CSV table of C-alpha atoms and ligand atoms in Angstrom, one decimal:
chain,number,residue,atom,x,y,z
M,22,MET,CA,94.9,48.0,180.1
M,23,SER,CA,94.3,44.8,178.2
M,24,SER,CA,91.0,43.0,178.8
M,25,ASN,CA,92.8,40.2,180.5
M,26,ASP,CA,94.3,42.7,183.0
M,27,LYS,CA,90.9,44.3,183.5
M,28,TYR,CA,89.3,40.9,184.4
M,29,MET,CA,92.2,40.0,186.7
M,30,SER,CA,91.9,43.4,188.4
M,31,GLU,CA,88.3,42.6,189.1
M,32,CYS,CA,89.4,39.2,190.5
M,33,ILE,CA,91.7,41.0,192.8
M,34,GLU,CA,88.9,43.3,194.0
M,35,LEU,CA,86.8,40.2,194.7
M,36,ALA,CA,89.8,38.7,196.6
M,37,LYS,CA,90.0,41.7,198.8
M,38,GLN,CA,86.3,41.2,199.7
M,39,ALA,CA,87.2,37.6,200.7
M,40,LEU,CA,90.1,38.8,202.8
M,41,GLU,CA,87.9,41.3,204.6
M,42,LYS,CA,85.9,38.3,206.0
M,43,GLY,CA,89.0,36.4,207.0
M,44,ASN,CA,89.2,34.2,204.0
M,45,PRO,CA,92.2,33.4,201.8
M,46,PRO,CA,92.2,36.3,199.2
M,47,VAL,CA,90.9,34.5,196.1
M,48,GLY,CA,88.6,36.0,193.5
M,49,SER,CA,87.4,34.3,190.4
M,50,LEU,CA,85.4,35.3,187.2
M,51,LEU,CA,84.0,33.4,184.3
M,52,VAL,CA,83.9,35.4,181.0
M,53,PHE,CA,82.1,34.5,177.8
M,54,GLU,CA,82.7,36.8,174.7
M,55,ASP,CA,83.8,39.7,176.9
M,56,LYS,CA,80.8,39.4,179.3
M,57,ILE,CA,81.2,38.3,182.9
M,58,ILE,CA,78.8,35.4,183.4
M,59,GLY,CA,80.0,34.3,186.9
M,60,ARG,CA,81.7,35.7,190.0
M,61,GLY,CA,83.2,34.0,193.0
M,62,ILE,CA,84.5,35.3,196.3
M,63,GLU,CA,86.4,32.8,198.4
M,64,SER,CA,84.4,32.1,201.6
M,65,GLY,CA,85.5,28.6,202.7
M,66,LYS,CA,86.9,29.8,206.0
M,67,SER,CA,84.2,32.3,206.9
M,68,SER,CA,81.4,29.8,206.1
M,69,GLY,CA,83.2,26.7,207.5
M,70,ASP,CA,82.4,25.0,204.2
M,71,ILE,CA,85.6,24.0,202.2
M,72,THR,CA,83.6,23.8,198.9
M,73,GLN,CA,83.1,27.6,199.0
M,74,HIS,CA,86.2,28.2,196.9
M,75,ALA,CA,86.1,31.2,194.6
M,76,GLU,CA,86.3,29.1,191.4
M,77,ILE,CA,83.5,26.8,192.5
M,78,LEU,CA,81.3,29.8,193.4
M,79,ALA,CA,82.0,31.4,190.0
M,80,VAL,CA,80.8,28.3,188.2
M,81,LYS,CA,77.8,28.0,190.5
M,82,ASP,CA,77.0,31.6,189.8
M,83,ALA,CA,77.1,31.0,186.0
M,84,LEU,CA,75.0,27.8,186.4
M,85,SER,CA,72.4,29.6,188.4
M,86,GLN,CA,72.0,32.2,185.7
M,87,GLY,CA,71.5,29.6,183.0
M,88,TYR,CA,75.0,29.7,181.4
M,89,GLY,CA,75.8,26.0,181.8
M,90,ASP,CA,75.8,25.4,178.1
M,91,ILE,CA,78.5,28.0,177.3
M,92,LEU,CA,81.0,27.1,180.1
M,93,ASP,CA,83.0,25.1,177.5
M,94,GLN,CA,83.5,28.3,175.5
M,95,SER,CA,84.3,30.5,178.6
M,96,VAL,CA,87.5,31.7,180.2
M,97,MET,CA,88.0,31.5,183.9
M,98,PHE,CA,90.1,34.1,185.6
M,99,SER,CA,91.4,33.6,189.1
M,100,THR,CA,93.9,35.3,191.3
M,101,HIS,CA,95.3,31.9,192.3
M,102,GLU,CA,95.9,28.6,190.4
M,103,PRO,CA,92.7,26.5,190.8
M,104,CYS,CA,93.2,23.8,193.4
M,105,ILE,CA,92.7,20.1,192.7
M,106,MET,CA,89.1,20.3,193.9
M,107,CYS,CA,88.2,23.2,191.7
M,108,SER,CA,90.1,21.7,188.8
M,109,TYR,CA,87.8,18.7,188.8
M,110,LEU,CA,84.8,21.0,188.3
M,111,ILE,CA,86.7,23.0,185.6
M,112,ARG,CA,87.5,19.8,183.7
M,113,HIS,CA,83.9,18.5,184.2
M,114,HIS,CA,82.5,21.6,182.6
M,115,LYS,CA,85.3,21.7,179.9
M,116,ILE,CA,86.0,25.4,180.6
M,117,ALA,CA,88.1,26.4,177.6
M,118,LYS,CA,90.8,28.6,179.1
M,119,ILE,CA,92.2,29.3,182.6
M,120,VAL,CA,94.1,32.5,183.4
M,121,PHE,CA,95.5,32.9,186.9
M,122,GLY,CA,98.0,35.1,188.8
M,123,ILE,CA,100.0,32.9,191.1
M,124,SER,CA,100.7,29.2,191.5
M,125,VAL,CA,99.7,27.1,194.4
M,126,PRO,CA,102.4,24.4,194.3
M,127,LEU,CA,101.1,21.9,196.9
M,128,VAL,CA,97.5,21.6,195.8
M,129,GLY,CA,97.3,23.4,192.5
M,130,GLY,CA,95.7,21.5,189.6
M,131,GLN,CA,98.7,22.3,187.3
M,132,SER,CA,101.8,22.7,189.5
M,133,SER,CA,101.2,20.1,192.2
M,134,ASP,CA,101.7,16.3,191.8
M,135,PHE,CA,98.0,16.0,191.0
M,136,LYS,CA,97.6,17.5,187.6
M,137,ILE,CA,93.8,17.4,187.4
M,138,LEU,CA,93.8,20.7,185.3
M,139,GLU,CA,96.1,19.2,182.6
M,140,THR,CA,95.5,15.5,182.5
M,141,GLU,CA,94.3,14.0,179.3
M,142,THR,CA,93.9,10.4,180.6
M,143,ILE,CA,90.1,10.9,181.3
M,144,PRO,CA,88.4,10.5,178.0
M,145,LYS,CA,85.2,12.4,178.8
M,146,TRP,CA,87.2,15.4,179.9
M,147,GLY,CA,88.8,15.7,176.4
M,148,LYS,CA,91.7,18.0,175.7
M,149,LYS,CA,93.2,20.1,178.5
M,150,PRO,CA,92.2,23.8,178.7
M,151,GLU,CA,94.6,26.5,177.6
M,152,ILE,CA,96.4,27.8,180.7
M,153,GLU,CA,98.0,31.1,181.2
M,154,SER,CA,99.7,32.0,184.5
M,155,GLY,CA,101.5,34.9,185.9
M,156,LEU,CA,99.0,37.6,185.1
M,157,LEU,CA,99.3,40.5,187.5
M,158,GLN,CA,101.4,38.2,189.6
M,159,HIS,CA,102.9,40.9,191.8
M,160,GLU,CA,99.4,42.2,192.8
M,161,CYS,CA,98.3,38.7,193.5
M,162,GLU,CA,101.4,38.0,195.7
M,163,LEU,CA,100.6,41.2,197.6
M,164,LEU,CA,97.2,39.6,198.5
M,165,ASN,CA,99.0,36.6,199.9
M,166,LYS,CA,101.1,38.9,202.0
M,167,GLN,CA,98.1,40.7,203.3
M,168,PHE,CA,96.5,37.4,204.3
M,169,ALA,CA,99.7,36.3,206.1
M,170,ASP,CA,99.6,39.7,207.9
M,171,TYR,CA,96.0,39.2,208.8
M,172,LEU,CA,96.7,35.7,210.1
M,173,SER,CA,99.6,36.8,212.3
M,174,LYS,CA,97.4,39.6,213.7
M,175,THR,CA,94.5,37.3,214.5
M,176,ALA,CA,96.8,34.7,216.1
M,177,GLN,CA,97.8,37.2,218.8
D,206,ZN,ZN1,89.8,25.4,194.9
């Protein structure tokens, strides 16, 4: 298993923990030189606080451990494409590379109309990060299906 696959598998495990509490199944990690420096489990729905997206929580976890200075040399892994809200934070901290499983077309920072993850029109954000998508895509799609099943059950 490549190290990228290993980190994405860990994101999927975090995403399952999110789902167990009724959240969209999103898990996120920040990695610096093959060391995990931040973890995030989506909890926006269970907490009623929309800022509790997995990617934001991963960044906050890294910041709380004193890793703020190396975020610009770190890689973010996430089961899902970071949304436009999380993309702002990612660009603010100049996170070097983003690896995600599946796209989120309506509100994704790369695939939606609002390309916060990729824009180079904001000078202080500098160059866009390297972006790699489709890692363990099938497994991530399965998470979405499990969430859809969960929602249909709870709606009854
Ligand atoms: Zn987000």
